[in-house]
Every structure is written in structure tokens, then in C-alpha cells.
JSON list of N, CA and C in Angstrom, two decimals:
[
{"chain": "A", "resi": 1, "resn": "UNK", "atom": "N", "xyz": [-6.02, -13.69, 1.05]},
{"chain": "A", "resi": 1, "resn": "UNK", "atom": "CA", "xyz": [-5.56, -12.39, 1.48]},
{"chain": "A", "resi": 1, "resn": "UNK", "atom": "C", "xyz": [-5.63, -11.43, 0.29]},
{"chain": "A", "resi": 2, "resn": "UNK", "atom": "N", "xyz": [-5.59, -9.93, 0.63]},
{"chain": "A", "resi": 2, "resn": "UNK", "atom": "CA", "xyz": [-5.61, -9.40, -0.43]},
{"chain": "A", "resi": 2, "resn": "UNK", "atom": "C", "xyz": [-3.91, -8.50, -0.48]},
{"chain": "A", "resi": 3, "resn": "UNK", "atom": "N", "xyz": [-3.79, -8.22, -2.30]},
{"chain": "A", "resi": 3, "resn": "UNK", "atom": "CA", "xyz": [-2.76, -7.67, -2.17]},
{"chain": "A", "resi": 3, "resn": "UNK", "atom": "C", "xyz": [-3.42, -6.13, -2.63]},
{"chain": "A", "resi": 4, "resn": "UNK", "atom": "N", "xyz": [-2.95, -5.13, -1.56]},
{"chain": "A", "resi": 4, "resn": "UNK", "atom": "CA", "xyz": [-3.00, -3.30, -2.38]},
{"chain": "A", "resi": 4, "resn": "UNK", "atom": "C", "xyz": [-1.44, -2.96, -2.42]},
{"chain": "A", "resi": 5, "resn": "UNK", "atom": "N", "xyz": [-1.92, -2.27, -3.47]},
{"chain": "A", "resi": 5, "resn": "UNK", "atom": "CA", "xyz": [-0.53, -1.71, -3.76]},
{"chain": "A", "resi": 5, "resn": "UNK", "atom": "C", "xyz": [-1.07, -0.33, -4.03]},
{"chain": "A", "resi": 6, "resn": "UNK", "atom": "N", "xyz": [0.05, 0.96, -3.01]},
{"chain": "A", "resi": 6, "resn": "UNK", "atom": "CA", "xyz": [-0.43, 2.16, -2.89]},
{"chain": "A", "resi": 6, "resn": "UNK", "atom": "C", "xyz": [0.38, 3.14, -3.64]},
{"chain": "A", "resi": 7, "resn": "UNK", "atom": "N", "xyz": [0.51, 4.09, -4.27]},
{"chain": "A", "resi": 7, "resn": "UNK", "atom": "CA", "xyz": [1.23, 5.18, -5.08]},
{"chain": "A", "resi": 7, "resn": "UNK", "atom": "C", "xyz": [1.59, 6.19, -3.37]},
{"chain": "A", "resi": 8, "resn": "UNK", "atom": "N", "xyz": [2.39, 6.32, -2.84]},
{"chain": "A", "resi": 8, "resn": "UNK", "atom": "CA", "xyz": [2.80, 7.03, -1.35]},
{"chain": "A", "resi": 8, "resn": "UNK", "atom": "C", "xyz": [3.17, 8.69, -2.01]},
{"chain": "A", "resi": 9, "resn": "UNK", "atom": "N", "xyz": [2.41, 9.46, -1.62]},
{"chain": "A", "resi": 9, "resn": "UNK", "atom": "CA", "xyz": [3.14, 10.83, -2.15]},
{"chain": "A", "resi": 9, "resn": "UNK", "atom": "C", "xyz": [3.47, 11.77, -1.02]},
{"chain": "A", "resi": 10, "resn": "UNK", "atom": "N", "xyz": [5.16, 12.14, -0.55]},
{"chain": "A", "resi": 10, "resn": "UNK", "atom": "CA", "xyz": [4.92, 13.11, 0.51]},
{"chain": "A", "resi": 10, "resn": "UNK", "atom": "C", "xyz": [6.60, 13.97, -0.18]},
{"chain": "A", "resi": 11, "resn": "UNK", "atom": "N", "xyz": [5.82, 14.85, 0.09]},
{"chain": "A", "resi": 11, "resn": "UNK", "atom": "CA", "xyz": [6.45, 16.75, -0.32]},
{"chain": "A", "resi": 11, "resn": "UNK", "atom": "C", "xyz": [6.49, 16.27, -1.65]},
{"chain": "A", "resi": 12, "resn": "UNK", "atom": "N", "xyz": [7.92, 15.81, -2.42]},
{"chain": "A", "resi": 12, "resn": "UNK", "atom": "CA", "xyz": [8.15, 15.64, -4.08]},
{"chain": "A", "resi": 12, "resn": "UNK", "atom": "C", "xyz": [8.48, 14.47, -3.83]},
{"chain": "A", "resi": 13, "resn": "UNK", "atom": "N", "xyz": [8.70, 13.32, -3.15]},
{"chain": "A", "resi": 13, "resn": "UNK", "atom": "CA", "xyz": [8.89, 12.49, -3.11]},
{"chain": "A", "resi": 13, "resn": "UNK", "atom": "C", "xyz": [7.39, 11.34, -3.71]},
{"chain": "A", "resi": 14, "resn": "UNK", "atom": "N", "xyz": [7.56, 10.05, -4.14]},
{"chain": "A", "resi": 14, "resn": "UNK", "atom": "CA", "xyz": [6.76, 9.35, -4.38]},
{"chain": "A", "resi": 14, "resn": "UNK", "atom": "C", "xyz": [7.25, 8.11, -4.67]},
{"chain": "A", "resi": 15, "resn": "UNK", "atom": "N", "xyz": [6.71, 7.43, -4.14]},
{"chain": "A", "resi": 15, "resn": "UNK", "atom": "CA", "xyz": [6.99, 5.74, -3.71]},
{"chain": "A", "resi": 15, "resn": "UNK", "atom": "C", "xyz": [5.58, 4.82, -3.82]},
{"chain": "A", "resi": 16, "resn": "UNK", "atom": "N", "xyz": [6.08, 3.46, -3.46]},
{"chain": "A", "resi": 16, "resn": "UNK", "atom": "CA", "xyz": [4.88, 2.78, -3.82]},
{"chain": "A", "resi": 16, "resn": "UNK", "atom": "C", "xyz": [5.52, 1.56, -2.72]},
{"chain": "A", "resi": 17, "resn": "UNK", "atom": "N", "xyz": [4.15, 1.17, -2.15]},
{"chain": "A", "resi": 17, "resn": "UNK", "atom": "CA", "xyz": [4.01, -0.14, -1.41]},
{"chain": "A", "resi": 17, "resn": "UNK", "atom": "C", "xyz": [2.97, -1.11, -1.74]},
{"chain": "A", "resi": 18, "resn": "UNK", "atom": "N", "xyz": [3.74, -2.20, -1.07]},
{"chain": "A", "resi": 18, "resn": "UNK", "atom": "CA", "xyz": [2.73, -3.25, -0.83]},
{"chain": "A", "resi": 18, "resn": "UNK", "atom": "C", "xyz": [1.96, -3.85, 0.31]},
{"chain": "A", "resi": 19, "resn": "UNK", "atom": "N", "xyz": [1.18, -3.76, 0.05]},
{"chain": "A", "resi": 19, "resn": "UNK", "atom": "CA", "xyz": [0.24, -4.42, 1.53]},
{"chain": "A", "resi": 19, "resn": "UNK", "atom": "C", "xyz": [-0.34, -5.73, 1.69]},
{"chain": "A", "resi": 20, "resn": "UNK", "atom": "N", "xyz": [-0.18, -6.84, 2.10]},
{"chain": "A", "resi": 20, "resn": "UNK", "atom": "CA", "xyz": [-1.23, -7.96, 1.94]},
{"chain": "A", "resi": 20, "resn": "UNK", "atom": "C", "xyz": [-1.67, -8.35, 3.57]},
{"chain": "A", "resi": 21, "resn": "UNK", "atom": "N", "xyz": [-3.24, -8.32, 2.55]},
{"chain": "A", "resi": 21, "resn": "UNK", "atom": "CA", "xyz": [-3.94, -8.01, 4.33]},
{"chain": "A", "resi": 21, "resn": "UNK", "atom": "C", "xyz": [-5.09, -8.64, 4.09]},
{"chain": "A", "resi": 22, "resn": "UNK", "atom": "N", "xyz": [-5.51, -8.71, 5.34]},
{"chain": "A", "resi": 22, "resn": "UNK", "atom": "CA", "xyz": [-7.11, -9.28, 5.19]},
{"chain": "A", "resi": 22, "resn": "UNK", "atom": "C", "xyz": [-7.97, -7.78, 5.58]},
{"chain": "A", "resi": 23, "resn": "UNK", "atom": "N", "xyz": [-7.48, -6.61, 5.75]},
{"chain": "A", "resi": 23, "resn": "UNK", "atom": "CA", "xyz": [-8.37, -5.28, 5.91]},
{"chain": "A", "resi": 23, "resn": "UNK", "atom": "C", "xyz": [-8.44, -5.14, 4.63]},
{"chain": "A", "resi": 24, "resn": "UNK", "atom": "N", "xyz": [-9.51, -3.80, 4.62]},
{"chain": "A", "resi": 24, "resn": "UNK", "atom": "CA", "xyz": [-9.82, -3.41, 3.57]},
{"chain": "A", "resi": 24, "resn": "UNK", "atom": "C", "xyz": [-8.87, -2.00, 3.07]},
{"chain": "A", "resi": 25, "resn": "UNK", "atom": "N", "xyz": [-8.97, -1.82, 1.93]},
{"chain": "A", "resi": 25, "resn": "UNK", "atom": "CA", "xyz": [-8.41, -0.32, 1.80]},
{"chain": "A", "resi": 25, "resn": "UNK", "atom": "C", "xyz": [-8.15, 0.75, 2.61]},
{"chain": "A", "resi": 26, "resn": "UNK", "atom": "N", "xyz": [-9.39, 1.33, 2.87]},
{"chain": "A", "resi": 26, "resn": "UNK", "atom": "CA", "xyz": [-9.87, 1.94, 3.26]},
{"chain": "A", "resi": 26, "resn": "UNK", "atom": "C", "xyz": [-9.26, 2.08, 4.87]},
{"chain": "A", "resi": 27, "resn": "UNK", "atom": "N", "xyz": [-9.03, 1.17, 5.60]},
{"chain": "A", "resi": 27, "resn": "UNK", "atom": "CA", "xyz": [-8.68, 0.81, 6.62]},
{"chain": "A", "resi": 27, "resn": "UNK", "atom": "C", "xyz": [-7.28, 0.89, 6.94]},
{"chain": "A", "resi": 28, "resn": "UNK", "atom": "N", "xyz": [-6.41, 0.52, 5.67]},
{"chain": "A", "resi": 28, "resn": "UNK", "atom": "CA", "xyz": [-4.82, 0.61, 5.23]},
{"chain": "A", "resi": 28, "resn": "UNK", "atom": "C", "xyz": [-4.96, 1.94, 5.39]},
{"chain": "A", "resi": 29, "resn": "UNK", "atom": "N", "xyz": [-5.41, 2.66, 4.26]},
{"chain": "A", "resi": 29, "resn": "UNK", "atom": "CA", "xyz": [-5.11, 4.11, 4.74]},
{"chain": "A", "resi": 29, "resn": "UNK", "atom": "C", "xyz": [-5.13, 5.06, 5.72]},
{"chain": "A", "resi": 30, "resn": "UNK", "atom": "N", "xyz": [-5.81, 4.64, 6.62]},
{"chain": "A", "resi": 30, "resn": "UNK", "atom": "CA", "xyz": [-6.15, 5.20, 8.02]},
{"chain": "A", "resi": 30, "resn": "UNK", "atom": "C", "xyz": [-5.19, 4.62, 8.44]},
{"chain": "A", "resi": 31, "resn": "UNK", "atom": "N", "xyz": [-4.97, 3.91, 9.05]},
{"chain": "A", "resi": 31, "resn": "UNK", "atom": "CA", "xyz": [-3.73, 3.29, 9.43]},
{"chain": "A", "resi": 31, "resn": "UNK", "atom": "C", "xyz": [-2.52, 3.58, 9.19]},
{"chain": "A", "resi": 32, "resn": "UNK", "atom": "N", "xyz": [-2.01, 3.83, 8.09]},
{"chain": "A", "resi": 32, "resn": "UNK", "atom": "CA", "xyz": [-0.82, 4.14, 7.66]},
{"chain": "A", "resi": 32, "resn": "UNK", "atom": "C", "xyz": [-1.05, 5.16, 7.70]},
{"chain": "A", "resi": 33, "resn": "UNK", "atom": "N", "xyz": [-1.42, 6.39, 7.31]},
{"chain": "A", "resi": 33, "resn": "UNK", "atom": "CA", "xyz": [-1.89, 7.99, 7.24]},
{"chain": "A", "resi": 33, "resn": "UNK", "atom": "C", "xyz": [-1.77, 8.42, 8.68]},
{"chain": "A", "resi": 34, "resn": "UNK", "atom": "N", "xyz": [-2.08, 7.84, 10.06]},
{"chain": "A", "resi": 34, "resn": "UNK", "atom": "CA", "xyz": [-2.23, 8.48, 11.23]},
{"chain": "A", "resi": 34, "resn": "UNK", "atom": "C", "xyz": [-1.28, 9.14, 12.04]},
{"chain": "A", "resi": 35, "resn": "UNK", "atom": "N", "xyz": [-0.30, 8.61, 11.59]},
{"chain": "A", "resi": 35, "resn": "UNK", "atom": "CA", "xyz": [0.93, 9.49, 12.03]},
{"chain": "A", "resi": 35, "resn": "UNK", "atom": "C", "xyz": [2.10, 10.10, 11.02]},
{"chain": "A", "resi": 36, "resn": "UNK", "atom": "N", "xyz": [1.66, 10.15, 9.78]},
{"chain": "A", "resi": 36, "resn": "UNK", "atom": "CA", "xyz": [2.38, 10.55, 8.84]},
{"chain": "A", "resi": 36, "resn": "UNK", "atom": "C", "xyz": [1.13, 11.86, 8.28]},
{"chain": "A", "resi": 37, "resn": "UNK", "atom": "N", "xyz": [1.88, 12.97, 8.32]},
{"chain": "A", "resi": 37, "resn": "UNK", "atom": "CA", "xyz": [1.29, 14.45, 8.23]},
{"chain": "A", "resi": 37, "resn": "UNK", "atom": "C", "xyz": [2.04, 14.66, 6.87]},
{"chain": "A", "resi": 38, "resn": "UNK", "atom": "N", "xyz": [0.83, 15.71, 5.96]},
{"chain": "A", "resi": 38, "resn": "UNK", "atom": "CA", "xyz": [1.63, 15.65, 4.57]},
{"chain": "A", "resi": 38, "resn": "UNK", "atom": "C", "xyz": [1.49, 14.38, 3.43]},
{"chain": "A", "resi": 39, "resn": "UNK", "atom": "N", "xyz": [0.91, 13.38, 3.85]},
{"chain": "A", "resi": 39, "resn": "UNK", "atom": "CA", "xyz": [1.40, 12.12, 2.90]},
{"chain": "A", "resi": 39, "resn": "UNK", "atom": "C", "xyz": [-0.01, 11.94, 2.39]},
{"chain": "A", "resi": 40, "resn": "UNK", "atom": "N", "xyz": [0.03, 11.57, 1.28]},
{"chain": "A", "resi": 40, "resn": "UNK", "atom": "CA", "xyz": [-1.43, 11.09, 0.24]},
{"chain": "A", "resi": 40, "resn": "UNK", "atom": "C", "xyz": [-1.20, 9.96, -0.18]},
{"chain": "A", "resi": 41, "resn": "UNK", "atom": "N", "xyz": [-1.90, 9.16, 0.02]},
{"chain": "A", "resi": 41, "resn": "UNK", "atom": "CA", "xyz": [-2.17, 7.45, -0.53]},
{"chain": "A", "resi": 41, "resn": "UNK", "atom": "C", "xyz": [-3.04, 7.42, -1.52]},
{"chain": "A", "resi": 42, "resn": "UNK", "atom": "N", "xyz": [-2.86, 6.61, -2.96]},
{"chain": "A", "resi": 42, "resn": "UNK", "atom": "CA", "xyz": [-3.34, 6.18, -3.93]},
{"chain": "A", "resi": 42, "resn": "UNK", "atom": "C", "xyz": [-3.45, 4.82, -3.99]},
{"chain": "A", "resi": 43, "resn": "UNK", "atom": "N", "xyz": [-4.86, 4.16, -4.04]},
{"chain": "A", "resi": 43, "resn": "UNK", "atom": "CA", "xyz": [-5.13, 2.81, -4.34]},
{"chain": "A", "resi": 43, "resn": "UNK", "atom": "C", "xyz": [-4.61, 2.56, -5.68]},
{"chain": "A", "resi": 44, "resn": "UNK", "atom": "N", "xyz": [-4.02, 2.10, -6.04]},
{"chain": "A", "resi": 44, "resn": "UNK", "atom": "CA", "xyz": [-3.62, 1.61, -7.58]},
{"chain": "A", "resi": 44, "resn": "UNK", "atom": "C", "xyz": [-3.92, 0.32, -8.23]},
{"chain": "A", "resi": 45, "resn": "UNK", "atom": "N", "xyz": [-3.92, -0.62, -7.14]},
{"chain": "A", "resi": 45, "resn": "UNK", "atom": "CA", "xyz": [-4.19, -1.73, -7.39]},
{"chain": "A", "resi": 45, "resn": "UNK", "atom": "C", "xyz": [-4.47, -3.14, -6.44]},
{"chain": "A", "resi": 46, "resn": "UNK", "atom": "N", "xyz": [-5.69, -3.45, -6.45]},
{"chain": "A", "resi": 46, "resn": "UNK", "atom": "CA", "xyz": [-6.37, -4.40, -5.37]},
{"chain": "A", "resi": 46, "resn": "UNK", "atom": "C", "xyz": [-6.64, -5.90, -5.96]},
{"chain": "A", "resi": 47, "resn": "UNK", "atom": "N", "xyz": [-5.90, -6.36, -5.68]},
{"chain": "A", "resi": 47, "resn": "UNK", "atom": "CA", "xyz": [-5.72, -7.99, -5.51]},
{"chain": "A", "resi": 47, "resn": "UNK", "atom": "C", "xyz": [-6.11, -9.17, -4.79]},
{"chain": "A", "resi": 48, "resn": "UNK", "atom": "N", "xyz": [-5.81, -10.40, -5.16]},
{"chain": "A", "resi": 48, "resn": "UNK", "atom": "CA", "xyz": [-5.78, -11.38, -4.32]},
{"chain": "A", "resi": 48, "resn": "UNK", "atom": "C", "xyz": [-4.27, -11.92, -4.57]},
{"chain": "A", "resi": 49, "resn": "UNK", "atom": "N", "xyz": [-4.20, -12.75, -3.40]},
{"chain": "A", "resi": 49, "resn": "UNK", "atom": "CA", "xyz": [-3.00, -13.57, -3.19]},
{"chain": "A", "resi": 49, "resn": "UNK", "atom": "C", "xyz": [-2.57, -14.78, -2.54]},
{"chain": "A", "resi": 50, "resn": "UNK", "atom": "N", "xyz": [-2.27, -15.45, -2.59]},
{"chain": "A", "resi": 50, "resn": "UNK", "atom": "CA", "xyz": [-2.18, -16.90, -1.98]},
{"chain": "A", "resi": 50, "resn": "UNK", "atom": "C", "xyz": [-0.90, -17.22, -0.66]},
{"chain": "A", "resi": 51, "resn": "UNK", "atom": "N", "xyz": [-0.47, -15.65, -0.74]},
{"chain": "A", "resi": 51, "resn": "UNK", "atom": "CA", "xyz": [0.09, -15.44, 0.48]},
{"chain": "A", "resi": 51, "resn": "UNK", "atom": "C", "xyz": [-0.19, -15.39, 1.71]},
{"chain": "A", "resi": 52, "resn": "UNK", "atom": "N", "xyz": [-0.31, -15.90, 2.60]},
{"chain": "A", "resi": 52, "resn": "UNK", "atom": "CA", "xyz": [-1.37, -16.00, 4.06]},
{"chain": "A", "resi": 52, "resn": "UNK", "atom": "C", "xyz": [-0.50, -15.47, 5.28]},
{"chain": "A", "resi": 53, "resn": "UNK", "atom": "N", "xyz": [0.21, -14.94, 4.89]},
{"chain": "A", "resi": 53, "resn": "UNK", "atom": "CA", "xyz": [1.28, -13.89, 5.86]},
{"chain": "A", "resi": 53, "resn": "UNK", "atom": "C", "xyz": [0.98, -12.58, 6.10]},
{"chain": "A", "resi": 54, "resn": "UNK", "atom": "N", "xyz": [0.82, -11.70, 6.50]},
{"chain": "A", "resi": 54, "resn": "UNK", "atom": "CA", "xyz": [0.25, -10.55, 6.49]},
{"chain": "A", "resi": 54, "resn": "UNK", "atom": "C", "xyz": [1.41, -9.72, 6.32]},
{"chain": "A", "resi": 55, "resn": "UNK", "atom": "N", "xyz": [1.64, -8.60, 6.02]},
{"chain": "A", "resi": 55, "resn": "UNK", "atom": "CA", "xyz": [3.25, -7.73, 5.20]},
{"chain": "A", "resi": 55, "resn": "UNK", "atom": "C", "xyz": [3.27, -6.66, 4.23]},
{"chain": "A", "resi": 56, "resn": "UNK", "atom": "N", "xyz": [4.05, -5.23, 4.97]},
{"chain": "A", "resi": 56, "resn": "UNK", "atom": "CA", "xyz": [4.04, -4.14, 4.33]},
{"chain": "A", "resi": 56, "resn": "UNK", "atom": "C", "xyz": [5.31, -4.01, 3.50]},
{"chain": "A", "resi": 57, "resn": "UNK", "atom": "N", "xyz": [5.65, -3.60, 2.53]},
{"chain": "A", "resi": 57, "resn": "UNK", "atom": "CA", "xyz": [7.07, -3.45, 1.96]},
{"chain": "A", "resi": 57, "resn": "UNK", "atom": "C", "xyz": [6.67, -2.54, 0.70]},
{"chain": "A", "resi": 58, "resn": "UNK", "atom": "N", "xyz": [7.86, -1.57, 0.38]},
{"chain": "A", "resi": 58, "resn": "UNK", "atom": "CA", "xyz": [8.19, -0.46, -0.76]},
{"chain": "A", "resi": 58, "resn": "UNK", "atom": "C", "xyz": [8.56, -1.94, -1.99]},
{"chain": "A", "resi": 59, "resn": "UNK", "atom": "N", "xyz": [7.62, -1.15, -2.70]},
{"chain": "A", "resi": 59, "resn": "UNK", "atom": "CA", "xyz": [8.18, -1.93, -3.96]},
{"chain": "A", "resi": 59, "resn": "UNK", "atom": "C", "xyz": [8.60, -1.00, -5.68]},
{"chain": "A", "resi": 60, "resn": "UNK", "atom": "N", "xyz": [9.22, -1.53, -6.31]},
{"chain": "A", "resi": 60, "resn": "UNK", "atom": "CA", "xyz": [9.34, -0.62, -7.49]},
{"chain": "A", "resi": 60, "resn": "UNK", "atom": "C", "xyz": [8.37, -1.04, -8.69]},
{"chain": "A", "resi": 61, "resn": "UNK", "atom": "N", "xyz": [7.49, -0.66, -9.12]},
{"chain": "A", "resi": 61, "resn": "UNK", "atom": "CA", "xyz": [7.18, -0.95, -10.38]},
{"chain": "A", "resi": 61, "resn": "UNK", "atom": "C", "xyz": [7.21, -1.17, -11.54]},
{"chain": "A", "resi": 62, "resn": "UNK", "atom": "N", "xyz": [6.88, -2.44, -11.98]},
{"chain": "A", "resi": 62, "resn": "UNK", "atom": "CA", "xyz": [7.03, -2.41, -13.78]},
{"chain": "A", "resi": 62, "resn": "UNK", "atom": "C", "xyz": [6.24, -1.85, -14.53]},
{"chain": "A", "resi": 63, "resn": "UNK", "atom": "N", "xyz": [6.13, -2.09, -15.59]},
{"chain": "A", "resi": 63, "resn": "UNK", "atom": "CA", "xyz": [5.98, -0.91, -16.79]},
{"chain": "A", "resi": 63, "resn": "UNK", "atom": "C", "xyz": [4.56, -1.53, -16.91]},
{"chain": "A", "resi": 64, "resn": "UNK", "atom": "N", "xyz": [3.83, -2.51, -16.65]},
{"chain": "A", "resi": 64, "resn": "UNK", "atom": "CA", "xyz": [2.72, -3.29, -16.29]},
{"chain": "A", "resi": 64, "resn": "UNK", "atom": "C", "xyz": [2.14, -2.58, -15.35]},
{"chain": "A", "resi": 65, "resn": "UNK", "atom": "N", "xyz": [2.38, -2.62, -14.45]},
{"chain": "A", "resi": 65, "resn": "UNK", "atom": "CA", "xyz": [1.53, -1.92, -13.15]},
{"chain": "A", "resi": 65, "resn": "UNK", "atom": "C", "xyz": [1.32, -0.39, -13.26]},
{"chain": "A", "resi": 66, "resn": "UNK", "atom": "N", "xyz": [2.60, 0.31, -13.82]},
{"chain": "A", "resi": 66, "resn": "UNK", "atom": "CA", "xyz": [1.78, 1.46, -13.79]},
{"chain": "A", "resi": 66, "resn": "UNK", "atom": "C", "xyz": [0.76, 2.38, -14.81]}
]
């Protein structure tokens, strides 16, 4: 599976998730973007993972990742 992890930006707000999926990027963002007006997604970081669950969640970042 892969892991993305996205930079979420809407009005001044900015957050970050995780995604592990078997889609591609590209595909996450459409997806998540389609009913959220205002919001910009940043790929930050594209992975693998040995997780075989599929799962969206806000995460906080370490001083590593960003």
C-alpha cells in the first residue's frame, strides 16, 4: 500500500493527513477536493507501507517530515 501524506490548506487554517491507499495521488486529491470548496492539497510525501488496511487520518508532524 502506499502511504501520502498531504499539507490541507483552507482559508488560514493548515493541517496535514494521512492516506494509505492503493490509488494514486492524483486520485486522493480529486476525491478529497470534490466537495470541499476553497481547500488546496499538497503532496508532501509518498510512501510505502506494510499496512494493508486502507485509512484517512490528520496527523501532526515532526521536525523530520517537514
Amino acid at each position: 500500500m502506499k502511504r501520502l501524506v498531504f499539507e490541507i490548506k483552507k482559508g488560514d487554517e493548515i493541517s496535514h493527513m494521512e492516506f494509505i491507499t492503493d490509488r494514486t495521488p492524483a486520485w486522493t486529491i480529486q476525491q478529497y477536493l470534490r466537495n470541499r470548496p476553497d481547500t488546496v492539497m499538497t503532496l508532501i510525501s509518498n510512501g510505502s507501507t506494510d499496512i494493508k488496511e486502507t485509512l484517512s487520518r490528520e496527523i501532526t508532524l515532526n521536525s523530520k517530515e517537514k
